PDB file of C-alpha atoms in Angstrom:
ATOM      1  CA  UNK A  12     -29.875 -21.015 -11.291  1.00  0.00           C
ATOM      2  CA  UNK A  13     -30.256 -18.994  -8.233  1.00  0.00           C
ATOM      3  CA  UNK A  14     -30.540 -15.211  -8.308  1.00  0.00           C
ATOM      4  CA  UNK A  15     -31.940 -12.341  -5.983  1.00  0.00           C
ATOM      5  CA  UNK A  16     -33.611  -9.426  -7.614  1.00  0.00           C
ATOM      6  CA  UNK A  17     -33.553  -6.009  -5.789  1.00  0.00           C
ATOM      7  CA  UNK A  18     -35.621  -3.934  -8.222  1.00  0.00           C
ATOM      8  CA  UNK A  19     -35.083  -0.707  -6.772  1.00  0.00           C
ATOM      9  CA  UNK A  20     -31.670   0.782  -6.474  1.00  0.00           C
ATOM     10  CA  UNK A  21     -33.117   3.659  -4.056  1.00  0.00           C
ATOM     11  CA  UNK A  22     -35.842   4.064  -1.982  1.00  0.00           C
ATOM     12  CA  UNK A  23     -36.784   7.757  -0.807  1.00  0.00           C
ATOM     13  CA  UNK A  24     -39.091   8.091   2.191  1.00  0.00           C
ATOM     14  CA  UNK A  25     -40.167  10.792   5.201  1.00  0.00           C
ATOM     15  CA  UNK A  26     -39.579  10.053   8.771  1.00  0.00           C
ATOM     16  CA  UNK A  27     -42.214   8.179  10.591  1.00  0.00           C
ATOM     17  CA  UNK A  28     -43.789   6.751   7.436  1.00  0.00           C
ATOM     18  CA  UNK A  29     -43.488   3.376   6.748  1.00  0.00           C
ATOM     19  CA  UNK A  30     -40.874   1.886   4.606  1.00  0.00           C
ATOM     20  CA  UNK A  31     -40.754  -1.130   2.202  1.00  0.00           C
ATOM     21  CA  UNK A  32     -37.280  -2.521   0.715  1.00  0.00           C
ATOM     22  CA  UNK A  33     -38.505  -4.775  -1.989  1.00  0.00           C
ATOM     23  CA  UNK A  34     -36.651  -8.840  -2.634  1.00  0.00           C
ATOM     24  CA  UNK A  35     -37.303 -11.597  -5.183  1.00  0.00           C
ATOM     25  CA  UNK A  36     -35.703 -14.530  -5.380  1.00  0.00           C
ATOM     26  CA  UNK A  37     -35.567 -17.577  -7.804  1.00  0.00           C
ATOM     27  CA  UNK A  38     -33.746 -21.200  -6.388  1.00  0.00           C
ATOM     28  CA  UNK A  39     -34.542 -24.893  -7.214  1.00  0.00           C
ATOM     29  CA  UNK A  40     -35.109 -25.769  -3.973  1.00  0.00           C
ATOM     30  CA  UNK A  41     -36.854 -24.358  -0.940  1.00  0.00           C
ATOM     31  CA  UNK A  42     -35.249 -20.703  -0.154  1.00  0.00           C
ATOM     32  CA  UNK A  43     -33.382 -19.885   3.135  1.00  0.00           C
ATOM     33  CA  UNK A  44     -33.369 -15.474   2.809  1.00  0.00           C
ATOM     34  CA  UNK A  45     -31.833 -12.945   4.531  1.00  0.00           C
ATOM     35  CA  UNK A  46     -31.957  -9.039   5.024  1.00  0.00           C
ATOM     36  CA  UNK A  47     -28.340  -7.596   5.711  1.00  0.00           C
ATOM     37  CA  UNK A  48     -27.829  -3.658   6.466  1.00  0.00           C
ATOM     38  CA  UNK A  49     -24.714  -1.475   5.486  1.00  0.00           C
ATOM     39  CA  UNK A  50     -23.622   1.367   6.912  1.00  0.00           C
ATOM     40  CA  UNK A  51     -21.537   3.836   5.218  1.00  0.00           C
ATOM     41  CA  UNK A  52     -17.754   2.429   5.687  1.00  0.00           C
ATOM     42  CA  UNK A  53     -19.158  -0.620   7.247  1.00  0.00           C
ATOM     43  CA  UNK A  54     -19.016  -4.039   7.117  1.00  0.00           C
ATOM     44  CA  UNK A  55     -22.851  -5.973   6.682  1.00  0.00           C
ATOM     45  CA  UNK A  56     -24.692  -6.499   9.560  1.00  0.00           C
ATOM     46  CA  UNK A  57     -27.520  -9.403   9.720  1.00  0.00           C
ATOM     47  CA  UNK A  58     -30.871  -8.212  10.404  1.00  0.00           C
ATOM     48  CA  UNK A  59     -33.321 -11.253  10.142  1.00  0.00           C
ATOM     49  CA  UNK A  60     -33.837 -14.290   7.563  1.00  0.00           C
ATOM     50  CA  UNK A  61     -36.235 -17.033   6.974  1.00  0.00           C
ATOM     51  CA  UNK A  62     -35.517 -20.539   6.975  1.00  0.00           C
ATOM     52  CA  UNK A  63     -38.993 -21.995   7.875  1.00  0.00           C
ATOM     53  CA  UNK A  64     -41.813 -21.199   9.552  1.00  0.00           C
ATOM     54  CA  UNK A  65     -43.999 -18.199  10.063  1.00  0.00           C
ATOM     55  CA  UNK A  66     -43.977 -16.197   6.946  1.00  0.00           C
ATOM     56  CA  UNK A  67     -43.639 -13.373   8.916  1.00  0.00           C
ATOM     57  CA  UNK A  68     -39.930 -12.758  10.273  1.00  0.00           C
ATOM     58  CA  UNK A  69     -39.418 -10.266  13.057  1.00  0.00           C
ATOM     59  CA  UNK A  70     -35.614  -8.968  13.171  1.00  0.00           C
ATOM     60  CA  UNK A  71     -33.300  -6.156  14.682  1.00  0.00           C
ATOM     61  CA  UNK A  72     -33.929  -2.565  14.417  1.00  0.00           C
ATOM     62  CA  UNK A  73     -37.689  -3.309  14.266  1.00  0.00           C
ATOM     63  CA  UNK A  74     -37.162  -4.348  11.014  1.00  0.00           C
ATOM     64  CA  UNK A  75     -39.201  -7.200   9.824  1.00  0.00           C
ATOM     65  CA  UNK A  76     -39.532  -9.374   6.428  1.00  0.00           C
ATOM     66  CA  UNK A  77     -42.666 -11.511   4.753  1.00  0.00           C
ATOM     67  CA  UNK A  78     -41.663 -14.179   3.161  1.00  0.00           C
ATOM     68  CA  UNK A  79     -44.640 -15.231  -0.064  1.00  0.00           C
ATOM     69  CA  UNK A  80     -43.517 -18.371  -1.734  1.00  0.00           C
ATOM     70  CA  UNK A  81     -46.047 -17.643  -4.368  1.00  0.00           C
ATOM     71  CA  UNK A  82     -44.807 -14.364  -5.674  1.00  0.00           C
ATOM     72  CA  UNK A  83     -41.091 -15.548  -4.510  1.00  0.00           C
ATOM     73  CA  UNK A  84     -40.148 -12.446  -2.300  1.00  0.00           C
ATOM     74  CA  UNK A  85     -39.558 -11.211   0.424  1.00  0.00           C
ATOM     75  CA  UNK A  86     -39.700  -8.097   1.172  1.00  0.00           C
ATOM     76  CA  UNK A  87     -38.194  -5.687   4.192  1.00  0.00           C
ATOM     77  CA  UNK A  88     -40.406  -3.590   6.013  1.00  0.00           C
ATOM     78  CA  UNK A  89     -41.013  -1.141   9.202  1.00  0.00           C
ATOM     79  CA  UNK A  90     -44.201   0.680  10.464  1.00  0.00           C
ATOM     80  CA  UNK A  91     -41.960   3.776  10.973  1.00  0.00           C
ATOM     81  CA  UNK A  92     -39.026   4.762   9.214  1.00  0.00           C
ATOM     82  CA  UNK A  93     -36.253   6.826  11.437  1.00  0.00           C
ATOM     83  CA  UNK A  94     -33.327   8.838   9.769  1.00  0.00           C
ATOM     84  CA  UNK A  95     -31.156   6.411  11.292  1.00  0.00           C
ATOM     85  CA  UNK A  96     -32.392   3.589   8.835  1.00  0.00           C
ATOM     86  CA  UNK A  97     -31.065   5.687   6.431  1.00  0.00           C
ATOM     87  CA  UNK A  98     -28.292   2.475   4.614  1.00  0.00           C
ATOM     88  CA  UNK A  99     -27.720   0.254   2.012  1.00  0.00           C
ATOM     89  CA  UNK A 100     -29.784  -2.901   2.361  1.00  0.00           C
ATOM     90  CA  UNK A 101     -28.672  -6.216   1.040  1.00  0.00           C
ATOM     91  CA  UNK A 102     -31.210  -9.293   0.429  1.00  0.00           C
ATOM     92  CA  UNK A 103     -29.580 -12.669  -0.064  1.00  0.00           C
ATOM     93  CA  UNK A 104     -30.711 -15.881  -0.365  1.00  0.00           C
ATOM     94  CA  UNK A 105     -29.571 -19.846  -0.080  1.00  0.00           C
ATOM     95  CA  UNK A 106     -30.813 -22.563  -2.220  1.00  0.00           C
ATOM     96  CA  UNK A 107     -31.289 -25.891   0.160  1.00  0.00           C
ATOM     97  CA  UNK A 108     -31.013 -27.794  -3.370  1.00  0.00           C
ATOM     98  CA  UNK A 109     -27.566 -25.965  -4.109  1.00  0.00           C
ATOM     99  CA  UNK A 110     -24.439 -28.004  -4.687  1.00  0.00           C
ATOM    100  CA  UNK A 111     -22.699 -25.392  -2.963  1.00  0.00           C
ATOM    101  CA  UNK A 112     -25.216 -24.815   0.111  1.00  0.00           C
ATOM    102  CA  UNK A 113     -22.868 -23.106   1.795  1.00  0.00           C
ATOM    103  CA  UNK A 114     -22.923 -19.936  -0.539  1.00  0.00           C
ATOM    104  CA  UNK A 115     -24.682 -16.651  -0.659  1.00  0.00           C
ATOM    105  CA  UNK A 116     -26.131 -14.852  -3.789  1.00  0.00           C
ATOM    106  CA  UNK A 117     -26.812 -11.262  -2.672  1.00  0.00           C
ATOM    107  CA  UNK A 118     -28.993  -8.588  -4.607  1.00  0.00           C
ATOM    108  CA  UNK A 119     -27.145  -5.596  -5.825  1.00  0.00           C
ATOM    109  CA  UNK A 120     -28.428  -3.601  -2.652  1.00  0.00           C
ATOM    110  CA  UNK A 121     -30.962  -0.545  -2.307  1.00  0.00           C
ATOM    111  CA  UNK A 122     -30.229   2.619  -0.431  1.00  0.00           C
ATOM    112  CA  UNK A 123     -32.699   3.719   1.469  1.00  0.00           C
ATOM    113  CA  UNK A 124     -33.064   7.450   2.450  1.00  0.00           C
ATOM    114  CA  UNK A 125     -35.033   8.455   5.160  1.00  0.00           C
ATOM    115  CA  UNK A 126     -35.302  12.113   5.377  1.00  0.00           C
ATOM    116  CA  UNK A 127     -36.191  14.558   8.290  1.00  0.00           C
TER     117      UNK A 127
ATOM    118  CA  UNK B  25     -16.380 -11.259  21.204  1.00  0.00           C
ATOM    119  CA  UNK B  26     -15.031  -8.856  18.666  1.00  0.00           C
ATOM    120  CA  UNK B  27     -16.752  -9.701  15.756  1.00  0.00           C
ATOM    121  CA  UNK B  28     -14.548 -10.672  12.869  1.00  0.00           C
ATOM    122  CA  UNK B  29     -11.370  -8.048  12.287  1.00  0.00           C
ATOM    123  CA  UNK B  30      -9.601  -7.066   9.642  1.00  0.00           C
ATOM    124  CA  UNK B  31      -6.249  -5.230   8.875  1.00  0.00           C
ATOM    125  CA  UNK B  32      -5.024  -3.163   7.430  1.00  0.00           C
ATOM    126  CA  UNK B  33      -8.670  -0.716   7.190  1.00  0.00           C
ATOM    127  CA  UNK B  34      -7.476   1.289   4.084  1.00  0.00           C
ATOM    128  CA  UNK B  35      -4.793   0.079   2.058  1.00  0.00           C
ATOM    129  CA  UNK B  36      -3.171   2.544  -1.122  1.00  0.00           C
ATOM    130  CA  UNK B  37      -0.821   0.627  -3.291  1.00  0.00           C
ATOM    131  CA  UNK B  38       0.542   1.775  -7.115  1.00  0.00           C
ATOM    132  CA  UNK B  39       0.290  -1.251  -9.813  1.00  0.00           C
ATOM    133  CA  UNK B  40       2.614  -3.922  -9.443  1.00  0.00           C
ATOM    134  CA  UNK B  41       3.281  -4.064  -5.782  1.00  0.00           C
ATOM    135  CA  UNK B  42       1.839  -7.187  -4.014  1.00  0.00           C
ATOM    136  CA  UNK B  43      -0.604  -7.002  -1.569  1.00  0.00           C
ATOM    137  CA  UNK B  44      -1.788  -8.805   1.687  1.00  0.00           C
ATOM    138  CA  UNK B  45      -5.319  -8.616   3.069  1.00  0.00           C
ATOM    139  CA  UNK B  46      -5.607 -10.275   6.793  1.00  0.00           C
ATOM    140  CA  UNK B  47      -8.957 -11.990   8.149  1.00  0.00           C
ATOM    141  CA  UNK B  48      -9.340 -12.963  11.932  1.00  0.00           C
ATOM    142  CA  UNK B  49     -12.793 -14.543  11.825  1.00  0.00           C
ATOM    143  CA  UNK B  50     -15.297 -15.059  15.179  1.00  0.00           C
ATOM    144  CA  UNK B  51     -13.617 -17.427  17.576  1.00  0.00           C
ATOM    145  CA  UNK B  52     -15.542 -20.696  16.923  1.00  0.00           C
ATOM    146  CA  UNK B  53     -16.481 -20.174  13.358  1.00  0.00           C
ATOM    147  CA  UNK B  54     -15.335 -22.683  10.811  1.00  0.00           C
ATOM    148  CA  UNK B  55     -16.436 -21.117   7.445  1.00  0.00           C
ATOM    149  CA  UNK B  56     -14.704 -18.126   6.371  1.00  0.00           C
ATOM    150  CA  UNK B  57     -15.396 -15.963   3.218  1.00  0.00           C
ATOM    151  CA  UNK B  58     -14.100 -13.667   1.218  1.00  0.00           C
ATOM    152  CA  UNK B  59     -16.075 -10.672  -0.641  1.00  0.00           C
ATOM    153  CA  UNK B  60     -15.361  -8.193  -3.063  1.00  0.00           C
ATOM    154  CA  UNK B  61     -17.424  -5.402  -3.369  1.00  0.00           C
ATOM    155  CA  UNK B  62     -17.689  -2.522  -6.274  1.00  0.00           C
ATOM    156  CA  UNK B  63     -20.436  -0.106  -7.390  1.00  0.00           C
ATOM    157  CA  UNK B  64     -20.155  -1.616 -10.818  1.00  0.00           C
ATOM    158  CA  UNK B  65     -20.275  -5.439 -10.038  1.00  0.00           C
ATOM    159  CA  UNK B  66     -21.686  -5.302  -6.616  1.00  0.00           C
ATOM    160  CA  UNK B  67     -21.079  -8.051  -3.783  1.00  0.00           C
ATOM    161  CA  UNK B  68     -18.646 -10.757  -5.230  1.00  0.00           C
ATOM    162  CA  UNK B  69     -17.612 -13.836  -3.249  1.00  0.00           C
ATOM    163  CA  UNK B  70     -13.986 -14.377  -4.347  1.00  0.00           C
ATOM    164  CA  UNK B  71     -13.193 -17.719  -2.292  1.00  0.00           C
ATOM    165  CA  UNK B  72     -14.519 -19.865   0.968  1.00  0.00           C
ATOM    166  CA  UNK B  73     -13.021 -22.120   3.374  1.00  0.00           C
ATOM    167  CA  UNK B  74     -14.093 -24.803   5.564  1.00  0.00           C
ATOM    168  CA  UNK B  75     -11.815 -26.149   8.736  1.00  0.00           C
ATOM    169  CA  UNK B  76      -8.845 -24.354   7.262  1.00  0.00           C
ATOM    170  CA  UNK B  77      -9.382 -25.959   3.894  1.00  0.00           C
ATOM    171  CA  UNK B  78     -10.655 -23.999  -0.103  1.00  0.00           C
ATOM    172  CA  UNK B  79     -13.839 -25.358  -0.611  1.00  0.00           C
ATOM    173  CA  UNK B  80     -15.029 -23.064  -3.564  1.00  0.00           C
ATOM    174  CA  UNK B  81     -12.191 -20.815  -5.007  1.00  0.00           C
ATOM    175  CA  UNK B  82     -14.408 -20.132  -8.421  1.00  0.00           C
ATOM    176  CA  UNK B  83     -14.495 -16.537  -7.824  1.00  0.00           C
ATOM    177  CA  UNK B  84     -11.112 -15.390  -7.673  1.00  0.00           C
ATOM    178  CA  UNK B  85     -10.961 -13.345 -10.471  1.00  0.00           C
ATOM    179  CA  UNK B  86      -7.290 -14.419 -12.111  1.00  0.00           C
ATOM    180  CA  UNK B  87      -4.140 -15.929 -10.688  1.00  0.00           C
ATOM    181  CA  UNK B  88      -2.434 -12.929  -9.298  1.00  0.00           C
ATOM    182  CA  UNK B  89      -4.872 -13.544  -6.434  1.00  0.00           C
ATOM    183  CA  UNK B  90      -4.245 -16.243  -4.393  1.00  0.00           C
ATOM    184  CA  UNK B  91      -5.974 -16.785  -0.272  1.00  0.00           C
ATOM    185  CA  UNK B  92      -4.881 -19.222   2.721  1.00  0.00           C
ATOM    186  CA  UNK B  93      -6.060 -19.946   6.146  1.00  0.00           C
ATOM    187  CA  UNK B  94      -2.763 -21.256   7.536  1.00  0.00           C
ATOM    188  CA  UNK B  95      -5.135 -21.950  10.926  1.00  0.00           C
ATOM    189  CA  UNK B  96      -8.366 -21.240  12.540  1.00  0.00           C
ATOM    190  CA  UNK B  97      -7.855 -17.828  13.461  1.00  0.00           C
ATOM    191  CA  UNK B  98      -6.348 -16.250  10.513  1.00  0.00           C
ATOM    192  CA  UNK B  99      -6.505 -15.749   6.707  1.00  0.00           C
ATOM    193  CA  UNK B 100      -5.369 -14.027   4.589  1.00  0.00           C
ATOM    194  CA  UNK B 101      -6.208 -12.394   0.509  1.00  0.00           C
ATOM    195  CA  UNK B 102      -2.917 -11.811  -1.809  1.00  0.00           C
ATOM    196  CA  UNK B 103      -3.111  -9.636  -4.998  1.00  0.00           C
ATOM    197  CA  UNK B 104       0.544 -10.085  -6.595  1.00  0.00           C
ATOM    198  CA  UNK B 105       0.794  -8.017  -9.012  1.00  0.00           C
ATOM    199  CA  UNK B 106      -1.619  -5.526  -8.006  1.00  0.00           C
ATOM    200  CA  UNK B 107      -3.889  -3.430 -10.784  1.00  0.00           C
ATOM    201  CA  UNK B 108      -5.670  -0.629 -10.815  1.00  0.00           C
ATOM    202  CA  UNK B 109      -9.166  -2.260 -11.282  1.00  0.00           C
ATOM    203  CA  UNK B 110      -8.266  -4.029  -8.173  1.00  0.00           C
ATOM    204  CA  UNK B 111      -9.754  -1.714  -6.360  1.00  0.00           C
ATOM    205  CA  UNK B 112     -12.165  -2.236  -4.262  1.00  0.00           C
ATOM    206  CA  UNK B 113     -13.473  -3.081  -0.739  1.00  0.00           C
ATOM    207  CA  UNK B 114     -12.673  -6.541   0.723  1.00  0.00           C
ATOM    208  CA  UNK B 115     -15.076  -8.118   3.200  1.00  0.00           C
ATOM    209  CA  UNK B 116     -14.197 -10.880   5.338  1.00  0.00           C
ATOM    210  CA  UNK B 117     -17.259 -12.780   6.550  1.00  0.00           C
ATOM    211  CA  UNK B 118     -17.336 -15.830   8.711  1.00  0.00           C
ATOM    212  CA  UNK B 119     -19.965 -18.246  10.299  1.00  0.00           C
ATOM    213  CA  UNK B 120     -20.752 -21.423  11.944  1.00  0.00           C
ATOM    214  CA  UNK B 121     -21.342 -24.757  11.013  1.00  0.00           C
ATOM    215  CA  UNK B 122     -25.054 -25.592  10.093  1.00  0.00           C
ATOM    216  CA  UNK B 123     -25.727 -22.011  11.554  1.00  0.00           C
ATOM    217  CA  UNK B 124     -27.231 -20.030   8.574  1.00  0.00           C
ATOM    218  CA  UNK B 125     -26.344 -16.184   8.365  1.00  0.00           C
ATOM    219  CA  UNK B 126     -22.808 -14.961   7.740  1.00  0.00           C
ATOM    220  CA  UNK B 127     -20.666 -11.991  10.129  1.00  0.00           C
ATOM    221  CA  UNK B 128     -19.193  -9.471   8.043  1.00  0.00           C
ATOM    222  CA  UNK B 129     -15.607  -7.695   9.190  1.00  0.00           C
ATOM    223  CA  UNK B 130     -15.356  -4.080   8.447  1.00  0.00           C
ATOM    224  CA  UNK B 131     -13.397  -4.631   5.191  1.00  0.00           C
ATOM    225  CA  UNK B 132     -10.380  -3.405   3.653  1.00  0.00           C
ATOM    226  CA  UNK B 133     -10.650  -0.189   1.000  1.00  0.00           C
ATOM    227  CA  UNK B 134      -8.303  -1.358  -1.564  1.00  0.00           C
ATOM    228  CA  UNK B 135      -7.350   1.581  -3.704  1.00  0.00           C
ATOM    229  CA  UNK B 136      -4.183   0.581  -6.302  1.00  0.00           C
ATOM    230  CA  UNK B 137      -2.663   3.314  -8.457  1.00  0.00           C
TER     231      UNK B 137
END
């Protein structure tokens, strides 16, 4: 069965540092992953997936994502964390062996705080 | 192009009264979803559609909820009767074809008394 672990439901870090939003995932099949952002009152926003390729997935917001098929995550990160980034972040992932490829399984989300 | 839209933005009801959630997705797009979200369960997907048509309805939670897509451009959620743990946000979200990530609408705060 598919699933997407978030294993942090919050994520507390200082301005400038860098941040890490952490994502596993288990499919049958090979994964197709995603990073969404929420804003408070918002709708998602897309930030960056993987489908193939370079592990390494550059997105918006300077965000980027490594994707490690041996540990099966992948995990959201930025050299420098601004206030701004402060959200609810939403990994999600597609199973290319699904009967239903067409649906999503999102995480439960982690809010990330970014403080002055 | 606007992004998806949905109406109404906040919706109060009291228990029993139907309600009507409206989608618009991007112009173009032929899936369209529909989300529930909650702090306790998280992001649900209640029901999809593909070219107009319920592909994967699996999700809605009971039969007092019931969704169409009369056409491309428009959708819409019922709740008849409405309950309390209704509530929730509603999230439209469409996309294209063999294109992979989903657009999210603003959603609808559901609040039923």
């Amino acid at each position: 069965a598919q699933s997407v672990a978030q294993p942090e439901d919050q994520v507390n870090v200082a301005e400038g540092n860098p941040l890490t939003v952490k994502c596993t995932y288990s499919v049958s099949g090979n994964p197709y992953l995603f990073w969404y952002v929420q804003y408070p009152n918002r709708g998602l926003q897309f930030l960056l997936k993987y489908i193939t390729g370079d592990n390494l997935v550059k997105g918006s917001y300077g965000f980027e994502a490594e994707f490690n098929k041996s540990q099966t995550s992948f995990h959201l990160k930025k050299p420098s964390a601004l206030v701004s980034d402060s959200a609810l972040y939403f990994c999600a992932v597609r199973d290319e062996l699904d009967g239903d490829f067409n649906k999503f399984y999102f995480g439960s989300g982690t809010k990330l705080n970014v403080k002055p | 192009d606007a992004g998806v839209i949905q109406s109404p933005r906040h919706e109060v009801t009291e228990m029993g009264q139907e309600v009507t959630l409206r989608c618009k997705p991007i112009s173009g797009h032929d899936y369209l979803f529909w989300y529930r979200q909650t702090m306790m369960r998280g992001l649900e997907l209640l029901i999809y559609f593909n070219n107009n048509v319920p592909i994967d309805d699996s999700g809605m939670p009971e039969d007092r909820f019931s969704a169409k897509m009369p056409n491309a451009s428009f959708s819409t959620l019922k709740i008849q009767p409405s309950e309390p743990r209704d509530s929730a946000v509603y999230f439209c979200a469409s996309s294209l074809g063999s294109s992979h990530e989903q657009y999210f609408g603003p959603g609808t705060r559901l609040t039923v008394t």
